[in-house]
Amino acid sequence: MDMLEETLAMEDRMLAELVWLAPIGALVLGAIVAILMALFVARGRQGLVGAWVALAHLAAAGLVVAIWLTRGPARVMEGTVSMDGLALAVIGLIAVAGAVVVALARPVVAGTDREGEFYAVLTAANLGAAVLVAAADIALVAIALGMLSLTSFVLTGYLRSSAAGNEASIKYYIYGTVAGGSMMFGFSWWFGLTGETGLDAIGQSLPQAPTAALIASTALVVLGLGYKAALVPFHFWTPDVYAGAPLPVAAYLSVLPKIAGLVALARVLPLALPGDAAGWSTALAVIAAATMTLGNLAALWQRDVVRLLAYSSIAQSGYLLMGVAALSASAEGLPALVYYAIAYTASNLAAFAVVLAVQRERGSVDLAAFAGLGRAHPWWTAALILAFLSLLGLPPLSGFVGKLGVFTAAIDSGLAWLAVVAVINTVISLFPYLRVIAPTVLDSGEEQPAARPAGAPLAAALAIAAIATVAIGLVAEPLLTLAESATMLAS
Amino acid sequence: MMPLLTTAVALPLLAAVVVGLVPARAARAPRALALVTSALVLGALIATWARFDAGAGMQLVEEATWIPSIDVAWRLGVDGMSLALSLMTAVVFLPAILYGVGRRPLSRAAAALLLLLEGATLAFFLAQDFFLFYVAFDVTLVAMYFLIALWGEEQRRYAALKFFLYTLIGSLPVLIGIIVLFLQAEPNTFDMIRLASEQPLAGAGVGASLTFLAFFVGFAIKTPIVPFHTWLPAAHVQAPTAGSVLLAGVLLKMGTYGLVRVNLQMLPDAFAQYALPIAILGLFSALYGALVALAQSDFKRLVAYTSVNHMGYVVIGVAAAAAPGISASARDLAIDGAVLQMIAHGLVTAALFFAAGFILTRAKTRNLDELSGLMRPMPVYGTLTAVAMFASLGLPGLAQFPAELQIFLGTFDVYPAIAVTALLGLVVTAALFLLALQRAFLGETSDRWAGLRDLGARELGALVPLIALTVILGVYPRLALDLISAGSWL
């Protein structure tokens, strides 16, 4: 009788807790209905599927807001899912940016076979990302990362006719499975050392494990998540995959999966290795320095703007990782990470949106294709310049407030040297960013007829991302407040 | 009471947006809009002057919430230095906009960039919040980059890139310094008035020193102090005329302003430690700038290097004021002189860069060795330029004389050797300007130059107010010194 009552009470509680999973549920529903729609909607009207998943994403964002306002954060599902401030903020970002990516993708995938399925897979990828940022249990982390990876491979190779896309997909897949496997191995080691899968429970005993085992297993975990985040030395796939994948997919990979990986790192390491056990803070700081430096230096030589953006996004991972590295010693680390992630997403999507528009009109993403853009398309050019200056970190754009945050966090946590490295990197990054900006206004290009007009969805995505790039810098308070409350919940 | 300071900053920024929306058909509208705006800005600042109480230090503070979670606010305020530099800025922008850059009439893009630059420089001099201060610092950088890159001379892209790069290298250490001050304040704040009065790093050894040096490097590049000056000749020579005018007249002062506002006011203990080496760097800049200028035959390069010389005096004055053991009266004298020198140099150098631009458009050369006897075909131009040159070499009765005199007198109290040696710079600048006058303006007028026409109305409109103010400040320096009154805010 007692057992039964206990079971019933637990079921009641879990039912009640389902409310917190509603945003994730919206994405699940979005993906399932999208698959069904893809089957039954006529080929010419598959854009409807896109509209549906965009709506599902926005619904997820709305549910995040509703939970935040009415329920507040909670650990649910026996502590395995932490719908805390961090998770809610980042799931909100995934939902909004996911809808923007749908709009970016629409002109590229429109009319291809299986267009509807593309949207379904994209939704599933965001589902994986959303679970990954909330997972407080290593088994759930592994499942979510697997889901995010598999769907990303599919998205990368979506245009079957593109040889570069196929190659990119295979490359991504091979690297990805190795990295994912390493993480699984690291997790199983942790499980062996502690007998637990919950991150808090692991954190109780893992720091007492033998040092060699601790460091080796942690390194394997960092490898798996660092691969998603394109951290050096796990970044090799990035330029090839971005250049080979359909451009909207490259845009997507450069923001959401990367941010999900970094947020997972920001949750897994401090919980499983409280304090600075195994010296992960220092290790991440060194990786951050290497990542930003290599990304910026490699970006210097690129003529292909997508490859340039790929290396730039590696460098940006380094700045983002500063926030994670600062977590163990500074309360500024987590808000800095969250705000930077939002600012970076807006700026990078705006940059990619203009590059995509240029590619569609001029058929190239070489630097030469940007000559004279200012005269032909003043608004695109304004958006491009603002996006790149924001990535550079110039005020009053959002990228500056982001950098202010991660620099402050690094200095506050005693990593002043890392802030100095980041400053030097910011100077280096001027060259690649200016190489794209300068020809748009200083060179005169040939007048080209618009081969394929940008179209309303792309224009909308571009406008949203560009306005966000400026607005969340000028009016930073709401998002900074949000980032401040994006704390992690211990069980 | 009307928020005059906010008006002075916001009006040009707003106009920069509005001018972008003007229909292309209204070709004269951008210039008219920019001129009216900058005249209103000057009006707002003169009205501020009328309200200003010179003995009261920082005042007329306008504050509005911006990012309360990190204590960033829209904080504007004036003391003698802020108000004097803002007034000078507004004065120099009017002729710069009147003369314009690029094609005529002024294009929408050019008008928007000039207005953006005016709003940002004023925000910089008026900001009492480090966030706003830094935003303004970097926005001027972007605006000036495009002004040089779009409308500069042959090597404009190289010069613009070099300018962007150096300024960025300078601005980032400043950002690090700001973050350290922010973190050290309890509770954390970007409020410059609080940071100046609380001095969170007072006496704190290595940390204070490093923070001081971070700020110093940033401001030294902007000023520029030798050996951080190598961007200056390229940028000044390649910039369009109005760009050089604003760069030398206004933007260089951002460096020395920062040196006083931040290094001297917020980190005086650290500054005391480094006062002597910095004074020596200032002296070196003054002498080096003068000697290199002596070797130039390009009018613009010559003026550019004299800027290094003149800004060197400012650095000497600021360093002397920071020196341990300086008497209060000598300190005030040195800072009053340094700020007056910033104002005077702003007016005089602006006039000289105009003069260099005017001759280039007529003679298609600025080479002083090629030019000769310009006084005959262009008597008005020759006379006004000669006055500007005399002012620049420090002739009594013109604006830079009282400024330099005060700097030397103040410095003499602690570093007599430096003060005396700095006088050598005066001798060199006197020689180089007299030589230039002799080469280009006096002597035989060759046939090549006989047909040059004298200044037109627009050029006179740009040049005459600057020269007039130079004379007024030279004859009656108290007009500015009573306003600056460093003793009330240091």
PDB file of C-alpha atoms in Angstrom, chain B residues 286-478:
ATOM      1  CA  ALA B 286      58.113  68.156 -28.433  1.00  0.00           C
ATOM      2  CA  LEU B 287      61.702  68.202 -29.665  1.00  0.00           C
ATOM      3  CA  TYR B 288      61.354  65.278 -32.058  1.00  0.00           C
ATOM      4  CA  GLY B 289      58.151  66.686 -33.569  1.00  0.00           C
ATOM      5  CA  ALA B 290      59.773  70.069 -34.095  1.00  0.00           C
ATOM      6  CA  LEU B 291      62.938  68.661 -35.651  1.00  0.00           C
ATOM      7  CA  VAL B 292      61.103  66.318 -38.007  1.00  0.00           C
ATOM      8  CA  ALA B 293      58.744  69.124 -38.994  1.00  0.00           C
ATOM      9  CA  LEU B 294      61.794  71.210 -39.833  1.00  0.00           C
ATOM     10  CA  ALA B 295      62.769  68.644 -42.449  1.00  0.00           C
ATOM     11  CA  GLN B 296      59.394  68.582 -44.226  1.00  0.00           C
ATOM     12  CA  SER B 297      58.606  70.303 -47.449  1.00  0.00           C
ATOM     13  CA  ASP B 298      54.999  69.037 -47.685  1.00  0.00           C
ATOM     14  CA  PHE B 299      52.864  71.694 -45.975  1.00  0.00           C
ATOM     15  CA  LYS B 300      50.503  69.083 -44.489  1.00  0.00           C
ATOM     16  CA  ARG B 301      53.255  66.842 -43.162  1.00  0.00           C
ATOM     17  CA  LEU B 302      54.907  69.885 -41.640  1.00  0.00           C
ATOM     18  CA  VAL B 303      51.752  70.836 -39.769  1.00  0.00           C
ATOM     19  CA  ALA B 304      51.200  67.205 -38.768  1.00  0.00           C
ATOM     20  CA  TYR B 305      54.607  67.007 -37.105  1.00  0.00           C
ATOM     21  CA  THR B 306      54.204  70.350 -35.381  1.00  0.00           C
ATOM     22  CA  SER B 307      51.147  68.738 -33.781  1.00  0.00           C
ATOM     23  CA  VAL B 308      53.427  66.152 -32.238  1.00  0.00           C
ATOM     24  CA  ASN B 309      55.507  69.046 -30.947  1.00  0.00           C
ATOM     25  CA  HIS B 310      52.594  71.006 -29.519  1.00  0.00           C
ATOM     26  CA  MET B 311      50.921  68.020 -27.940  1.00  0.00           C
ATOM     27  CA  GLY B 312      54.266  67.231 -26.356  1.00  0.00           C
ATOM     28  CA  TYR B 313      54.012  70.471 -24.374  1.00  0.00           C
ATOM     29  CA  VAL B 314      50.588  69.418 -23.134  1.00  0.00           C
ATOM     30  CA  VAL B 315      52.027  66.103 -21.950  1.00  0.00           C
ATOM     31  CA  ILE B 316      54.858  67.879 -20.155  1.00  0.00           C
ATOM     32  CA  GLY B 317      52.351  70.121 -18.379  1.00  0.00           C
ATOM     33  CA  VAL B 318      50.140  67.221 -17.300  1.00  0.00           C
ATOM     34  CA  ALA B 319      53.102  65.174 -16.100  1.00  0.00           C
ATOM     35  CA  ALA B 320      54.457  68.122 -14.133  1.00  0.00           C
ATOM     36  CA  ALA B 321      51.077  68.592 -12.480  1.00  0.00           C
ATOM     37  CA  ALA B 322      51.172  64.949 -11.417  1.00  0.00           C
ATOM     38  CA  ALA B 323      54.717  65.132 -10.061  1.00  0.00           C
ATOM     39  CA  PRO B 324      55.150  64.577  -6.350  1.00  0.00           C
ATOM     40  CA  GLY B 325      55.971  67.771  -4.524  1.00  0.00           C
ATOM     41  CA  ILE B 326      54.563  70.265  -7.001  1.00  0.00           C
ATOM     42  CA  SER B 327      52.938  73.251  -5.330  1.00  0.00           C
ATOM     43  CA  ALA B 328      49.215  73.628  -5.728  1.00  0.00           C
ATOM     44  CA  SER B 329      49.550  76.914  -7.570  1.00  0.00           C
ATOM     45  CA  ALA B 330      52.120  75.545 -10.019  1.00  0.00           C
ATOM     46  CA  ARG B 331      49.945  72.484 -10.584  1.00  0.00           C
ATOM     47  CA  ASP B 332      46.915  74.616 -11.443  1.00  0.00           C
ATOM     48  CA  LEU B 333      49.093  76.786 -13.649  1.00  0.00           C
ATOM     49  CA  ALA B 334      50.379  73.758 -15.550  1.00  0.00           C
ATOM     50  CA  ILE B 335      46.929  72.226 -16.084  1.00  0.00           C
ATOM     51  CA  ASP B 336      45.339  75.557 -16.988  1.00  0.00           C
ATOM     52  CA  GLY B 337      48.121  75.949 -19.523  1.00  0.00           C
ATOM     53  CA  ALA B 338      47.782  72.394 -20.808  1.00  0.00           C
ATOM     54  CA  VAL B 339      44.041  72.765 -21.375  1.00  0.00           C
ATOM     55  CA  LEU B 340      44.492  76.182 -22.950  1.00  0.00           C
ATOM     56  CA  GLN B 341      47.144  74.672 -25.209  1.00  0.00           C
ATOM     57  CA  MET B 342      44.645  72.000 -26.293  1.00  0.00           C
ATOM     58  CA  ILE B 343      42.158  74.727 -27.202  1.00  0.00           C
ATOM     59  CA  ALA B 344      44.713  76.941 -28.911  1.00  0.00           C
ATOM     60  CA  HIS B 345      46.269  74.087 -30.823  1.00  0.00           C
ATOM     61  CA  GLY B 346      42.796  72.979 -31.907  1.00  0.00           C
ATOM     62  CA  LEU B 347      42.081  76.375 -33.432  1.00  0.00           C
ATOM     63  CA  VAL B 348      45.510  77.069 -34.878  1.00  0.00           C
ATOM     64  CA  THR B 349      46.126  73.637 -36.361  1.00  0.00           C
ATOM     65  CA  ALA B 350      42.650  73.564 -37.839  1.00  0.00           C
ATOM     66  CA  ALA B 351      43.467  76.859 -39.546  1.00  0.00           C
ATOM     67  CA  LEU B 352      46.803  75.547 -40.810  1.00  0.00           C
ATOM     68  CA  PHE B 353      45.286  72.369 -42.244  1.00  0.00           C
ATOM     69  CA  PHE B 354      42.694  74.491 -44.011  1.00  0.00           C
ATOM     70  CA  ALA B 355      45.517  76.610 -45.389  1.00  0.00           C
ATOM     71  CA  ALA B 356      47.298  73.495 -46.649  1.00  0.00           C
ATOM     72  CA  GLY B 357      44.068  72.256 -48.243  1.00  0.00           C
ATOM     73  CA  PHE B 358      43.325  75.577 -49.908  1.00  0.00           C
ATOM     74  CA  ILE B 359      46.686  75.766 -51.610  1.00  0.00           C
ATOM     75  CA  LEU B 360      46.459  72.163 -52.808  1.00  0.00           C
ATOM     76  CA  THR B 361      43.151  72.757 -54.579  1.00  0.00           C
ATOM     77  CA  ARG B 362      44.639  75.760 -56.395  1.00  0.00           C
ATOM     78  CA  ALA B 363      48.258  74.928 -57.071  1.00  0.00           C
ATOM     79  CA  LYS B 364      47.807  71.115 -57.151  1.00  0.00           C
ATOM     80  CA  THR B 365      50.801  70.894 -54.870  1.00  0.00           C
ATOM     81  CA  ARG B 366      51.588  71.452 -51.225  1.00  0.00           C
ATOM     82  CA  ASN B 367      55.312  71.327 -51.695  1.00  0.00           C
ATOM     83  CA  LEU B 368      56.737  74.418 -50.009  1.00  0.00           C
ATOM     84  CA  ASP B 369      59.871  74.211 -52.151  1.00  0.00           C
ATOM     85  CA  GLU B 370      57.840  74.508 -55.347  1.00  0.00           C
ATOM     86  CA  LEU B 371      55.604  77.280 -54.095  1.00  0.00           C
ATOM     87  CA  SER B 372      56.895  80.832 -54.033  1.00  0.00           C
ATOM     88  CA  GLY B 373      55.690  84.370 -53.627  1.00  0.00           C
ATOM     89  CA  LEU B 374      52.125  83.416 -52.836  1.00  0.00           C
ATOM     90  CA  MET B 375      51.624  86.657 -50.941  1.00  0.00           C
ATOM     91  CA  ARG B 376      51.362  88.611 -54.179  1.00  0.00           C
ATOM     92  CA  PRO B 377      48.510  86.760 -55.934  1.00  0.00           C
ATOM     93  CA  MET B 378      46.836  85.721 -52.696  1.00  0.00           C
ATOM     94  CA  PRO B 379      47.346  88.464 -50.096  1.00  0.00           C
ATOM     95  CA  VAL B 380      44.392  87.502 -47.912  1.00  0.00           C
ATOM     96  CA  TYR B 381      45.353  83.843 -47.884  1.00  0.00           C
ATOM     97  CA  GLY B 382      48.945  84.743 -47.222  1.00  0.00           C
ATOM     98  CA  THR B 383      48.135  87.042 -44.339  1.00  0.00           C
ATOM     99  CA  LEU B 384      45.744  84.664 -42.597  1.00  0.00           C
ATOM    100  CA  THR B 385      48.137  81.755 -42.998  1.00  0.00           C
ATOM    101  CA  ALA B 386      51.004  83.855 -41.701  1.00  0.00           C
ATOM    102  CA  VAL B 387      48.981  84.727 -38.602  1.00  0.00           C
ATOM    103  CA  ALA B 388      48.221  81.031 -38.053  1.00  0.00           C
ATOM    104  CA  MET B 389      51.904  80.193 -38.447  1.00  0.00           C
ATOM    105  CA  PHE B 390      52.930  82.918 -36.030  1.00  0.00           C
ATOM    106  CA  ALA B 391      50.364  81.590 -33.579  1.00  0.00           C
ATOM    107  CA  SER B 392      51.719  78.086 -34.007  1.00  0.00           C
ATOM    108  CA  LEU B 393      55.281  79.151 -33.312  1.00  0.00           C
ATOM    109  CA  GLY B 394      54.098  80.768 -30.095  1.00  0.00           C
ATOM    110  CA  LEU B 395      54.218  84.470 -30.863  1.00  0.00           C
ATOM    111  CA  PRO B 396      52.941  86.621 -27.984  1.00  0.00           C
ATOM    112  CA  GLY B 397      49.528  88.083 -28.657  1.00  0.00           C
ATOM    113  CA  LEU B 398      48.331  84.862 -30.240  1.00  0.00           C
ATOM    114  CA  ALA B 399      46.617  81.935 -28.543  1.00  0.00           C
ATOM    115  CA  GLN B 400      49.451  79.466 -28.050  1.00  0.00           C
ATOM    116  CA  PHE B 401      51.759  81.879 -26.307  1.00  0.00           C
ATOM    117  CA  PRO B 402      49.895  82.182 -22.984  1.00  0.00           C
ATOM    118  CA  ALA B 403      49.257  78.437 -23.036  1.00  0.00           C
ATOM    119  CA  GLU B 404      52.873  77.467 -23.516  1.00  0.00           C
ATOM    120  CA  LEU B 405      54.028  80.116 -21.080  1.00  0.00           C
ATOM    121  CA  GLN B 406      51.799  78.709 -18.356  1.00  0.00           C
ATOM    122  CA  ILE B 407      52.938  75.174 -19.064  1.00  0.00           C
ATOM    123  CA  PHE B 408      56.590  76.219 -18.798  1.00  0.00           C
ATOM    124  CA  LEU B 409      55.999  78.227 -15.618  1.00  0.00           C
ATOM    125  CA  GLY B 410      54.106  75.367 -13.980  1.00  0.00           C
ATOM    126  CA  THR B 411      56.673  72.795 -15.046  1.00  0.00           C
ATOM    127  CA  PHE B 412      59.546  74.960 -13.857  1.00  0.00           C
ATOM    128  CA  ASP B 413      58.392  74.395 -10.278  1.00  0.00           C
ATOM    129  CA  VAL B 414      59.289  70.679 -10.379  1.00  0.00           C
ATOM    130  CA  TYR B 415      61.265  69.997 -13.540  1.00  0.00           C
ATOM    131  CA  PRO B 416      63.222  73.163 -14.321  1.00  0.00           C
ATOM    132  CA  ALA B 417      65.603  71.335 -16.647  1.00  0.00           C
ATOM    133  CA  ILE B 418      62.727  69.959 -18.729  1.00  0.00           C
ATOM    134  CA  ALA B 419      61.022  73.340 -18.875  1.00  0.00           C
ATOM    135  CA  VAL B 420      64.179  75.021 -20.093  1.00  0.00           C
ATOM    136  CA  THR B 421      64.992  72.308 -22.625  1.00  0.00           C
ATOM    137  CA  ALA B 422      61.449  72.465 -23.990  1.00  0.00           C
ATOM    138  CA  LEU B 423      62.116  76.070 -24.947  1.00  0.00           C
ATOM    139  CA  LEU B 424      64.473  74.682 -27.597  1.00  0.00           C
ATOM    140  CA  GLY B 425      61.400  73.291 -29.321  1.00  0.00           C
ATOM    141  CA  LEU B 426      60.054  76.809 -29.597  1.00  0.00           C
ATOM    142  CA  VAL B 427      63.202  77.930 -31.327  1.00  0.00           C
ATOM    143  CA  VAL B 428      62.963  75.115 -33.859  1.00  0.00           C
ATOM    144  CA  THR B 429      59.265  75.713 -34.621  1.00  0.00           C
ATOM    145  CA  ALA B 430      59.960  79.419 -34.996  1.00  0.00           C
ATOM    146  CA  ALA B 431      62.698  78.598 -37.481  1.00  0.00           C
ATOM    147  CA  LEU B 432      60.640  76.132 -39.470  1.00  0.00           C
ATOM    148  CA  PHE B 433      57.621  78.388 -39.818  1.00  0.00           C
ATOM    149  CA  LEU B 434      59.726  81.394 -40.744  1.00  0.00           C
ATOM    150  CA  LEU B 435      61.500  79.273 -43.342  1.00  0.00           C
ATOM    151  CA  ALA B 436      58.175  78.072 -44.701  1.00  0.00           C
ATOM    152  CA  LEU B 437      56.870  81.611 -44.899  1.00  0.00           C
ATOM    153  CA  GLN B 438      59.993  82.736 -46.651  1.00  0.00           C
ATOM    154  CA  ARG B 439      59.979  79.868 -49.120  1.00  0.00           C
ATOM    155  CA  ALA B 440      56.337  79.851 -50.115  1.00  0.00           C
ATOM    156  CA  PHE B 441      54.876  83.227 -49.371  1.00  0.00           C
ATOM    157  CA  LEU B 442      57.600  85.785 -49.844  1.00  0.00           C
ATOM    158  CA  GLY B 443      60.107  86.269 -52.607  1.00  0.00           C
ATOM    159  CA  GLU B 444      59.533  86.279 -56.314  1.00  0.00           C
ATOM    160  CA  THR B 445      56.208  85.092 -57.630  1.00  0.00           C
ATOM    161  CA  SER B 446      56.903  82.704 -60.480  1.00  0.00           C
ATOM    162  CA  ASP B 447      54.608  82.790 -63.508  1.00  0.00           C
ATOM    163  CA  ARG B 448      53.280  79.454 -62.466  1.00  0.00           C
ATOM    164  CA  TRP B 449      51.656  80.949 -59.401  1.00  0.00           C
ATOM    165  CA  ALA B 450      50.862  84.444 -60.614  1.00  0.00           C
ATOM    166  CA  GLY B 451      47.352  83.493 -61.697  1.00  0.00           C
ATOM    167  CA  LEU B 452      46.211  81.906 -58.431  1.00  0.00           C
ATOM    168  CA  ARG B 453      43.032  83.465 -57.160  1.00  0.00           C
ATOM    169  CA  ASP B 454      42.628  84.475 -53.553  1.00  0.00           C
ATOM    170  CA  LEU B 455      40.255  82.896 -51.057  1.00  0.00           C
ATOM    171  CA  GLY B 456      36.555  82.711 -51.834  1.00  0.00           C
ATOM    172  CA  ALA B 457      33.691  83.312 -49.445  1.00  0.00           C
ATOM    173  CA  ARG B 458      33.375  79.703 -48.326  1.00  0.00           C
ATOM    174  CA  GLU B 459      37.075  79.435 -47.585  1.00  0.00           C
ATOM    175  CA  LEU B 460      37.092  82.724 -45.727  1.00  0.00           C
ATOM    176  CA  GLY B 461      34.065  81.545 -43.772  1.00  0.00           C
ATOM    177  CA  ALA B 462      36.057  78.528 -42.665  1.00  0.00           C
ATOM    178  CA  LEU B 463      39.320  80.272 -41.895  1.00  0.00           C
ATOM    179  CA  VAL B 464      38.451  83.706 -40.507  1.00  0.00           C
ATOM    180  CA  PRO B 465      36.589  82.584 -37.344  1.00  0.00           C
ATOM    181  CA  LEU B 466      39.489  80.335 -36.385  1.00  0.00           C
ATOM    182  CA  ILE B 467      42.040  83.094 -36.851  1.00  0.00           C
ATOM    183  CA  ALA B 468      39.833  85.605 -35.039  1.00  0.00           C
ATOM    184  CA  LEU B 469      39.514  83.317 -32.017  1.00  0.00           C
ATOM    185  CA  THR B 470      43.274  82.735 -32.070  1.00  0.00           C
ATOM    186  CA  VAL B 471      43.817  86.474 -31.810  1.00  0.00           C
ATOM    187  CA  ILE B 472      41.141  86.949 -29.159  1.00  0.00           C
ATOM    188  CA  LEU B 473      42.559  84.178 -26.984  1.00  0.00           C
ATOM    189  CA  GLY B 474      46.045  85.549 -27.492  1.00  0.00           C
ATOM    190  CA  VAL B 475      45.137  89.046 -26.452  1.00  0.00           C
ATOM    191  CA  TYR B 476      42.679  88.061 -23.753  1.00  0.00           C
ATOM    192  CA  PRO B 477      43.550  84.535 -22.581  1.00  0.00           C
ATOM    193  CA  ARG B 478      41.562  85.055 -19.378  1.00  0.00           C
TER     194      ARG B 478
END
